[in-house]
CSV table of C-alpha atoms in Angstrom, one decimal:
chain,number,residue,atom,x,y,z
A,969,UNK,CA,29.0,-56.8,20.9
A,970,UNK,CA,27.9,-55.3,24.1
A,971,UNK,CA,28.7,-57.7,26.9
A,972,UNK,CA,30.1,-60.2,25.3
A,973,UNK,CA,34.0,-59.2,25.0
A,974,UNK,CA,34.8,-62.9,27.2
A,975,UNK,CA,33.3,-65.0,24.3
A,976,UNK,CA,33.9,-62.5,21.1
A,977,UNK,CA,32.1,-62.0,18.3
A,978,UNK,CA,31.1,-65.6,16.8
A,979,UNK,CA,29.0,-66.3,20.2
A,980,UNK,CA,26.9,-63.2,18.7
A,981,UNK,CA,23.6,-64.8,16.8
A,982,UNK,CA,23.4,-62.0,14.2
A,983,UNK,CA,27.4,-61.9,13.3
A,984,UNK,CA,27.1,-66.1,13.3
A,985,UNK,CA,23.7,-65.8,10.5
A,986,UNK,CA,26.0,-63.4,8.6
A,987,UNK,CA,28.8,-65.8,8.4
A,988,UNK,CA,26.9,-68.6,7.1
A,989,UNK,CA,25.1,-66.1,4.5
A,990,UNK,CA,28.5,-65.5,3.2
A,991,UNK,CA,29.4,-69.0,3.4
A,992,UNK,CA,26.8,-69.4,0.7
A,993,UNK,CA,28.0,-67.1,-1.3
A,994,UNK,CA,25.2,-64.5,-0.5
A,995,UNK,CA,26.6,-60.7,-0.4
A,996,UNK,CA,26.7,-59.5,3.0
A,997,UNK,CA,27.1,-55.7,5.1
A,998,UNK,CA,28.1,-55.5,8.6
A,999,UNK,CA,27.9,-52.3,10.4
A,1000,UNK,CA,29.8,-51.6,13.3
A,1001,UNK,CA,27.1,-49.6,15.9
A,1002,UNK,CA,29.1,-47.6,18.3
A,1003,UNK,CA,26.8,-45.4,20.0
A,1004,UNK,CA,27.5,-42.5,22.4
A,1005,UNK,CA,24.3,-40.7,22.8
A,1006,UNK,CA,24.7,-40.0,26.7
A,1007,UNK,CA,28.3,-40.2,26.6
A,1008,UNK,CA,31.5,-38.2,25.1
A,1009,UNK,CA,33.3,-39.9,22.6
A,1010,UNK,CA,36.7,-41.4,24.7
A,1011,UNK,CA,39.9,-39.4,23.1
A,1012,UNK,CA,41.6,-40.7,20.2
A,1013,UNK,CA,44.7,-41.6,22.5
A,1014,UNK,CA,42.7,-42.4,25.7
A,1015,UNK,CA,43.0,-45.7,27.6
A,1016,UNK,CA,39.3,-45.5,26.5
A,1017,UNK,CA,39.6,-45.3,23.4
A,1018,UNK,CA,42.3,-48.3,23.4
A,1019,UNK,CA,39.5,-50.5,25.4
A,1020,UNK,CA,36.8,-49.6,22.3
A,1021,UNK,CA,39.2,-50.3,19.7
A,1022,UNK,CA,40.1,-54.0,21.1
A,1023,UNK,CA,36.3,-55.2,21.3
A,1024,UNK,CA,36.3,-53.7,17.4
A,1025,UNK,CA,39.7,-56.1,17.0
A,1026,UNK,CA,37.2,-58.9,18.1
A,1027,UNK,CA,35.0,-58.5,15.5
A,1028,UNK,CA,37.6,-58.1,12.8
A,1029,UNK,CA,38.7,-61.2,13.8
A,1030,UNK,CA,35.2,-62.6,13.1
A,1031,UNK,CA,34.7,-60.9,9.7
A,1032,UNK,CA,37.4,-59.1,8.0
A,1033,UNK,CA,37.6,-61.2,4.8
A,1034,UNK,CA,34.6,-62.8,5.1
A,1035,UNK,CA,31.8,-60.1,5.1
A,1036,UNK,CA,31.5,-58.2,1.7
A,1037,UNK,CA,31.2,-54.7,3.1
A,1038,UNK,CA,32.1,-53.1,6.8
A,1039,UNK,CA,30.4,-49.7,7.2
A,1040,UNK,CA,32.2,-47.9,10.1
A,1041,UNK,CA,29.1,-46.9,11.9
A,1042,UNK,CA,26.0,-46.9,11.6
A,1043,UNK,CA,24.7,-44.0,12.2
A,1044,UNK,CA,26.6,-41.6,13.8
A,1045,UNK,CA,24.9,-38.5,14.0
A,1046,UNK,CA,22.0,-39.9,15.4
A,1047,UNK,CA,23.8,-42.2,18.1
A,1048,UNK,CA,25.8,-39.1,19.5
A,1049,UNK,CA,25.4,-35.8,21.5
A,1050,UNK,CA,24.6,-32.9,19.1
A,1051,UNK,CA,27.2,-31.0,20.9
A,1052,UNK,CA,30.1,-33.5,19.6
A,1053,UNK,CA,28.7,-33.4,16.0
A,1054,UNK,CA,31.5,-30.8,15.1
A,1055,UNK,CA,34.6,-32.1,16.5
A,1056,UNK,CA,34.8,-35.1,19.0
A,1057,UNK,CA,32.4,-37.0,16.5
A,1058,UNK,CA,35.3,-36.7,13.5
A,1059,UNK,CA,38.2,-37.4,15.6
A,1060,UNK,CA,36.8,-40.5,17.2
A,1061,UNK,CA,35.6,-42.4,14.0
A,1062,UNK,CA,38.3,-41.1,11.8
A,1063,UNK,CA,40.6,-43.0,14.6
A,1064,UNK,CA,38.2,-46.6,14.3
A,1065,UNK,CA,38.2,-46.2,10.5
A,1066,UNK,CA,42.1,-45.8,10.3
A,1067,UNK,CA,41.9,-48.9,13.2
A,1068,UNK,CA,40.1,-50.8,10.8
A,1069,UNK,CA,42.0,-49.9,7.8
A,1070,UNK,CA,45.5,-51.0,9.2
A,1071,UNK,CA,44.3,-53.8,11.0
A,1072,UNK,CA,42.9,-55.0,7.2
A,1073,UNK,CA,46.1,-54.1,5.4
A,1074,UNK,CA,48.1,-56.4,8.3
A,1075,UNK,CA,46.0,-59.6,8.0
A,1076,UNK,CA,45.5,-59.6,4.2
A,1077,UNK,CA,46.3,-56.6,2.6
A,1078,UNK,CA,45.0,-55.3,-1.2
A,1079,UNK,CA,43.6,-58.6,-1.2
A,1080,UNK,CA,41.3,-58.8,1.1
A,1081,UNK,CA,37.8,-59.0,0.2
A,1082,UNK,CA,36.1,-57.1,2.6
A,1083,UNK,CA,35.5,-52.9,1.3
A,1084,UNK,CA,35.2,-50.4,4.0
A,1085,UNK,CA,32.7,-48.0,3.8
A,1086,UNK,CA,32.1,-44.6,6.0
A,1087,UNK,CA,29.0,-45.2,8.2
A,1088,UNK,CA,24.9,-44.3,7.4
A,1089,UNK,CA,24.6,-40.2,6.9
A,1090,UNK,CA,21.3,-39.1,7.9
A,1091,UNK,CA,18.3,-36.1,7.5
A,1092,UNK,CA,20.1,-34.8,5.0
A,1093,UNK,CA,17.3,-32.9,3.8
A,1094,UNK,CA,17.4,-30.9,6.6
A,1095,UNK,CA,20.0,-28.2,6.3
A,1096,UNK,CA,21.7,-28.7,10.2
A,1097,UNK,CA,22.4,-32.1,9.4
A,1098,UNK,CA,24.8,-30.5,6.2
A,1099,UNK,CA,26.8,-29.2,8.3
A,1100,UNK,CA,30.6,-29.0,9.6
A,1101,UNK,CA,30.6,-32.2,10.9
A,1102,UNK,CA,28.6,-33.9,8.2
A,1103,UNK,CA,31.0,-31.9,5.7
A,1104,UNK,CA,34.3,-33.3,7.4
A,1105,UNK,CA,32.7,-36.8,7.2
A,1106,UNK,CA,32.6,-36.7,3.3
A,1107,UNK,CA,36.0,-35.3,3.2
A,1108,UNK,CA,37.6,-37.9,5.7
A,1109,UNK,CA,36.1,-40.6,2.8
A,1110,UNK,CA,36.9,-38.8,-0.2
A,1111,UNK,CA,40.8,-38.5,1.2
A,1112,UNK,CA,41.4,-41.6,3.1
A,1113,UNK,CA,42.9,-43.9,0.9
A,1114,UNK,CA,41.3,-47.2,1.1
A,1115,UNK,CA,37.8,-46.1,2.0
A,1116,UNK,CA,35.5,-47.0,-0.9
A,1117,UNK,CA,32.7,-44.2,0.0
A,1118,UNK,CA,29.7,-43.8,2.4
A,1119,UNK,CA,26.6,-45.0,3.7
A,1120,UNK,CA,23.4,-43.1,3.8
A,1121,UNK,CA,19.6,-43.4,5.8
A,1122,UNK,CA,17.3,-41.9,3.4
A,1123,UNK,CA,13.6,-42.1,5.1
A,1124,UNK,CA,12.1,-39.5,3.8
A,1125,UNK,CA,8.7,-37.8,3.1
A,1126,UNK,CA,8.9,-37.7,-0.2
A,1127,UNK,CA,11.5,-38.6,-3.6
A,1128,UNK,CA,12.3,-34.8,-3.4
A,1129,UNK,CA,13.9,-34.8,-0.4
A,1130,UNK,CA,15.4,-38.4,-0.9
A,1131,UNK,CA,17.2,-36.6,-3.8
A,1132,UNK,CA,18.6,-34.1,-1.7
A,1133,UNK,CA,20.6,-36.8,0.0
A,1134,UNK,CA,22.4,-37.4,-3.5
A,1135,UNK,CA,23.0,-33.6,-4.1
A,1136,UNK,CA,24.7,-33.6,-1.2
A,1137,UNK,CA,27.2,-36.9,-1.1
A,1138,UNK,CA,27.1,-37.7,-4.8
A,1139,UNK,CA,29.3,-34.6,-5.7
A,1140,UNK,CA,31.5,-34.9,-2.7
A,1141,UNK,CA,32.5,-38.5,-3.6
A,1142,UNK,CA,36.1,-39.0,-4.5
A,1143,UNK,CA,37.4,-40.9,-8.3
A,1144,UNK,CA,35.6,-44.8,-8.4
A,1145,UNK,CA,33.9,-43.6,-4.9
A,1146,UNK,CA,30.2,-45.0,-4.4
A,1147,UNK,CA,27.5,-45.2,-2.3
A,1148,UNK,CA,25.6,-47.7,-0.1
A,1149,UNK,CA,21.8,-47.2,0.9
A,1150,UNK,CA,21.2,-49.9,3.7
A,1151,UNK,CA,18.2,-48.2,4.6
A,1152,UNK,CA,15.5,-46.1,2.7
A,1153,UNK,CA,12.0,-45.0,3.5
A,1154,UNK,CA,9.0,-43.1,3.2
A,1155,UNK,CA,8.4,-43.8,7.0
A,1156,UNK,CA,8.0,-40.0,7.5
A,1157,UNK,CA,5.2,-39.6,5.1
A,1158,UNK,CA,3.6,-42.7,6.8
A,1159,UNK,CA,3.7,-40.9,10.1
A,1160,UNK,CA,2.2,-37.8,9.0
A,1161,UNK,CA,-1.0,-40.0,8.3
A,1162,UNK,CA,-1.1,-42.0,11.4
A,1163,UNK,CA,-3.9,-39.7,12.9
A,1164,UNK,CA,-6.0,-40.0,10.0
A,1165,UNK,CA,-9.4,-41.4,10.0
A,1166,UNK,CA,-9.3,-45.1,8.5
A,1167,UNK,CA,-10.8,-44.8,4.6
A,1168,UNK,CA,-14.9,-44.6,4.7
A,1169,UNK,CA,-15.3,-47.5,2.2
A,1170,UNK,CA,-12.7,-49.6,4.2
A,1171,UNK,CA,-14.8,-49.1,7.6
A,1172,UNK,CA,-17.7,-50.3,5.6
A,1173,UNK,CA,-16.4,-52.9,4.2
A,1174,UNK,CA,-15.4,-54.5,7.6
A,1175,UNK,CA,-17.7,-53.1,9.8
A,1176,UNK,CA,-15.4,-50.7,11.7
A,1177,UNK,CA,-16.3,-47.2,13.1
A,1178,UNK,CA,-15.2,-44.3,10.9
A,1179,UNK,CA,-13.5,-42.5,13.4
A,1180,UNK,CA,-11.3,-45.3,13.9
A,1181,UNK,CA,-7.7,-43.6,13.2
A,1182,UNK,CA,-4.9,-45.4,11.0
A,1183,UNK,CA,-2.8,-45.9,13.7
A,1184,UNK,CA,-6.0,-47.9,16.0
A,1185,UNK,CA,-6.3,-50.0,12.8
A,1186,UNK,CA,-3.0,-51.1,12.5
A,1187,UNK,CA,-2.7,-51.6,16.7
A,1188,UNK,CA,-5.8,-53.9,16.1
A,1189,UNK,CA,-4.3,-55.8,13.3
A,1190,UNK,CA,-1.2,-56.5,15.3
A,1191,UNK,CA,-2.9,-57.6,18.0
A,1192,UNK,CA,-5.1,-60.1,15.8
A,1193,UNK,CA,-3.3,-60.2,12.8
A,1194,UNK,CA,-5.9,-59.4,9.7
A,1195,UNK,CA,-6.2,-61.6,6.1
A,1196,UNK,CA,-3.5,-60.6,3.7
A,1197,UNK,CA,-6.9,-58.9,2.0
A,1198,UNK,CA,-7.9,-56.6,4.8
A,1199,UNK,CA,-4.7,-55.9,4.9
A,1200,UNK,CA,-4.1,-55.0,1.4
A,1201,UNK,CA,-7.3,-53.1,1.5
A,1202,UNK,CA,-6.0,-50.4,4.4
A,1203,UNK,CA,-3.3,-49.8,2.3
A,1204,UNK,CA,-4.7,-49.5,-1.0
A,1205,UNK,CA,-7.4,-47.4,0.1
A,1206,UNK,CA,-5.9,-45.2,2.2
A,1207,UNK,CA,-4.9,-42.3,-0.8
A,1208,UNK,CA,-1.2,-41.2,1.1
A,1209,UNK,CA,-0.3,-44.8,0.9
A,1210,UNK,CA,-1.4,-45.9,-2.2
A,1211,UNK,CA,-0.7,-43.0,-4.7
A,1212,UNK,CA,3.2,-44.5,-3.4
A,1213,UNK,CA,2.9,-48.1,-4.3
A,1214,UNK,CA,5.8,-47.8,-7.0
A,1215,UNK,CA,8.0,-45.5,-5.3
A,1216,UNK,CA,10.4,-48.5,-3.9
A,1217,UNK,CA,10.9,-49.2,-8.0
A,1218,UNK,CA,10.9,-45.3,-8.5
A,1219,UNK,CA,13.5,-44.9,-5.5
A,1220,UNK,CA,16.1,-47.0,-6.8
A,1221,UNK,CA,16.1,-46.2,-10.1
A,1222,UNK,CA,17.0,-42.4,-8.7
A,1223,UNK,CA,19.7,-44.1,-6.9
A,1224,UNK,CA,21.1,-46.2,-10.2
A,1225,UNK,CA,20.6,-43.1,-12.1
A,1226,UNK,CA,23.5,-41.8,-10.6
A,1227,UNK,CA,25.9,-44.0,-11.7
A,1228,UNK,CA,27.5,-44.1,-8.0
A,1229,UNK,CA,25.2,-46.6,-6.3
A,1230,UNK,CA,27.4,-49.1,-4.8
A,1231,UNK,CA,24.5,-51.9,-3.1
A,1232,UNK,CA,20.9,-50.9,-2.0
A,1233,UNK,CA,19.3,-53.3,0.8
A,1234,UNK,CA,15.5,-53.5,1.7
A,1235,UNK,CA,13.7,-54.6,4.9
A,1236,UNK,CA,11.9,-58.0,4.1
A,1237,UNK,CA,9.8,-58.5,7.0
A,1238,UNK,CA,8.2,-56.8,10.2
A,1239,UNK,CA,10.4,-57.4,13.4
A,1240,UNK,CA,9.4,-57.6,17.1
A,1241,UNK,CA,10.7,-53.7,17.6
A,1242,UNK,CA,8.3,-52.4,15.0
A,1243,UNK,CA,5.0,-53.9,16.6
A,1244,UNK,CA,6.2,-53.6,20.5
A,1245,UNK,CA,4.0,-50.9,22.4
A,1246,UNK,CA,2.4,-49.3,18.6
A,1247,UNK,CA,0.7,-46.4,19.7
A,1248,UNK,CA,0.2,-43.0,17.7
A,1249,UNK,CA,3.6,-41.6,18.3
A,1250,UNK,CA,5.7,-44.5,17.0
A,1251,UNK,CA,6.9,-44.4,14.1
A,1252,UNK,CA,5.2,-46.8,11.8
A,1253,UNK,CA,8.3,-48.9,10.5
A,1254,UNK,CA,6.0,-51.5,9.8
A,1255,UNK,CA,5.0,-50.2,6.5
A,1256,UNK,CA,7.9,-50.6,5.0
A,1257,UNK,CA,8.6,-54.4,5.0
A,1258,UNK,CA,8.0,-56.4,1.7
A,1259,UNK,CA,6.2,-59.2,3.6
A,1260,UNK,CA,3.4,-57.8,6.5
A,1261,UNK,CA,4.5,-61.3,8.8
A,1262,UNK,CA,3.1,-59.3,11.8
A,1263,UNK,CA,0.0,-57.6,10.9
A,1264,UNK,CA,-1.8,-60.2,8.3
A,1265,UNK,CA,-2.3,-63.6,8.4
A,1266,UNK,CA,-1.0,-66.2,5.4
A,1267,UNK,CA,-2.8,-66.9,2.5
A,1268,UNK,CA,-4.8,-69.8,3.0
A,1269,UNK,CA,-2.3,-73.0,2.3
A,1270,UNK,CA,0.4,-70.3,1.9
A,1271,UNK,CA,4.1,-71.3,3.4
A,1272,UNK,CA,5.0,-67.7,3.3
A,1273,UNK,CA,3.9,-64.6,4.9
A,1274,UNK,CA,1.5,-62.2,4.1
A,1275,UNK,CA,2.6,-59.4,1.3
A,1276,UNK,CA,2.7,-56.4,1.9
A,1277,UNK,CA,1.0,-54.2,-0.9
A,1278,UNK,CA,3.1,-52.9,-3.4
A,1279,UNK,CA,6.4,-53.3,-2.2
A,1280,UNK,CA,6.9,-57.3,-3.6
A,1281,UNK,CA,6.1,-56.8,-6.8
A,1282,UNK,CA,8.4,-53.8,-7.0
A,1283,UNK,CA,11.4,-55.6,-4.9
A,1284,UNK,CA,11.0,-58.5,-7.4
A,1285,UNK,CA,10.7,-56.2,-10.4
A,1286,UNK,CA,14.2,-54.5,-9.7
A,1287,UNK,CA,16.7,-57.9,-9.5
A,1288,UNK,CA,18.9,-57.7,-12.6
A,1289,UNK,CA,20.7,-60.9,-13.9
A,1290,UNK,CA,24.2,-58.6,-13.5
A,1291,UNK,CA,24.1,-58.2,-9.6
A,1292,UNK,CA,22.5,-61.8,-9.0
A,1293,UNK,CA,25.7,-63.8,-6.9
A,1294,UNK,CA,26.3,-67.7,-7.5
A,1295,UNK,CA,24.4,-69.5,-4.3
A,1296,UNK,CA,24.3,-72.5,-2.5
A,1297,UNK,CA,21.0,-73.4,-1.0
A,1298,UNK,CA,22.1,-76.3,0.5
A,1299,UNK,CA,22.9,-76.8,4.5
A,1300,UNK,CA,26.2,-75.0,5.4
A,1301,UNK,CA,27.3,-76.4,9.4
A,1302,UNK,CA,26.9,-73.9,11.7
């Protein structure tokens, strides 16, 4: 919520979008961000901790019983000091997820409609990211009683170490627990490429210089947005890229597989944080969106933005008639 405690969380635009989403029966996620990367975490019993926990009150007056899902966190490993990972980290979200859970079972009790989730784990295929404080997490869900499982951040280099993200919260997963995967990736394989000469027959093709790196063709096309063709054509001849072009179908099916997968969510399009100051260094987010609304132009007499390749086809491809909700397309006042 950020500065806006005065006016609470239905002046916020995103939180307002939600609401209406819901209103139309769509299923909806809300994370609550609480981020302390050049801070310490306040104490559980702190005046500080009281002031954090009444802006949280303001969104749960907002949501709770509207929104599907609220994920206590989002991710909290990355948006805290390493040195609190193993202590301070548990004690201060254990203390908003009880918050959260009381304040639910006071308004509207078992039946409420709104699950509550433990917040996004990340790196998991890197072994420090396993540890203590990563263990604690899973036990805190796995015991709490009313806390229907965790939330994980899989962006990843490859399915191999995607699947080390299951090995390690699949098994610690209590009775009926499951998972969520709000985000997924293979934006780390992407940025191992971004120094890569642009493909030979793709330079030829449009008359660029050969030495043109990936990351200079993709600055250009944001700049001056490409066809949906040239576009298309980076991609599918750029071998790292295109050898992937069914992993988002391959990805979730290793997440159904399991048995455990709660809801899966995908980027649609490119946003403004993706493109802003795209140099060699950033990560290339922009990759991963279904539609390429930033980078490639319509097609012509097209009302919708520029695809992306591979990723559509495979989005469309995975909706099954058993998770599809009743919705109402019509206006809903705002």
């Amino acid at each position: 919520m950020r500065d806006k405690e005065e006016t609470g969380a239905t002046q916020d635009r995103a939180i307002s979008t939600l609401l209406n989403a819901s209103e139309r029966g769509y299923g909806t996620i809300l994370s609550l961000k609480l981020p302390h990367n050049d801070k310490p975490f306040p104490a559980p019993d702190s005046s500080g901790m009281d002031d954090l926990l009444a802006k949280v009150d303001k969104v749960l007056d907002t949501v709770m019983d509207k929104v599907n899902i609220l994920v206590v966190g989002n991710e909290p490993f990355i948006e805290s000091r390493k040195e609190d990972w193993n202590g301070p980290l548990g004690d201060f979200y254990e203390k908003v997820a009880e918050h959260v859970l009381a304040y639910r079972a006071e308004h509207s009790g078992k039946s409420s409609r709104t699950r509550i989730y433990m917040g996004a784990l990340n790196h998991l295929d890197e072994p420090e990211w396993r540890g203590e404080g990563a263990e604690r997490w899973m036990e805190f869900a796995r015991k709490t009683d009313g806390i229907e499982g965790v939330d994980i951040h899989p962006h990843v280099s490859s399915m191999a170490n995607a699947k080390q993200y299951l090995d390690f919260v699949v098994p610690r997963l209590g009775d009926g627990q499951k998972f969520l995967v709000t985000e997924f990736s293979l934006v780390q394989l992407w940025r191992q490429h971004m120094k890569d000469p642009i493909p030979r027959q793709f330079a030829e093709r449009y008359e660029m210089s050969p030495d043109t790196k990936v990351w200079e063709a993709i600055k250009q096309a944001i700049d001056h947005p490409w066809s949906q063709r040239q576009w298309q054509d980076l991609l599918a001849m750029s071998p790292w890229y295109a050898s992937h072009k069914h992993w988002l179908s391959t990805q979730v099916k290793q997440f159904r597989a399991t048995g455990k997968l709660a809801v899966a969510t995908y980027g649609v399009v490119q946003g403004a944080a993706m493109t802003k100051d795209f140099g060699p260094k950033k990560p290339p987010w922009l990759l991963n969106s279904l539609y390429a609304s930033r980078t490639a132009r319509p097609e012509d007499g097209s009302s919708t933005p520029a695809q992306s390749l591979g990723w559509y086809d495979g989005f469309r491809a995975l909706q099954r008639e058993q998770d599809k909700l009743p919705v109402n397309t019509g206006s809903v006042p705002t």
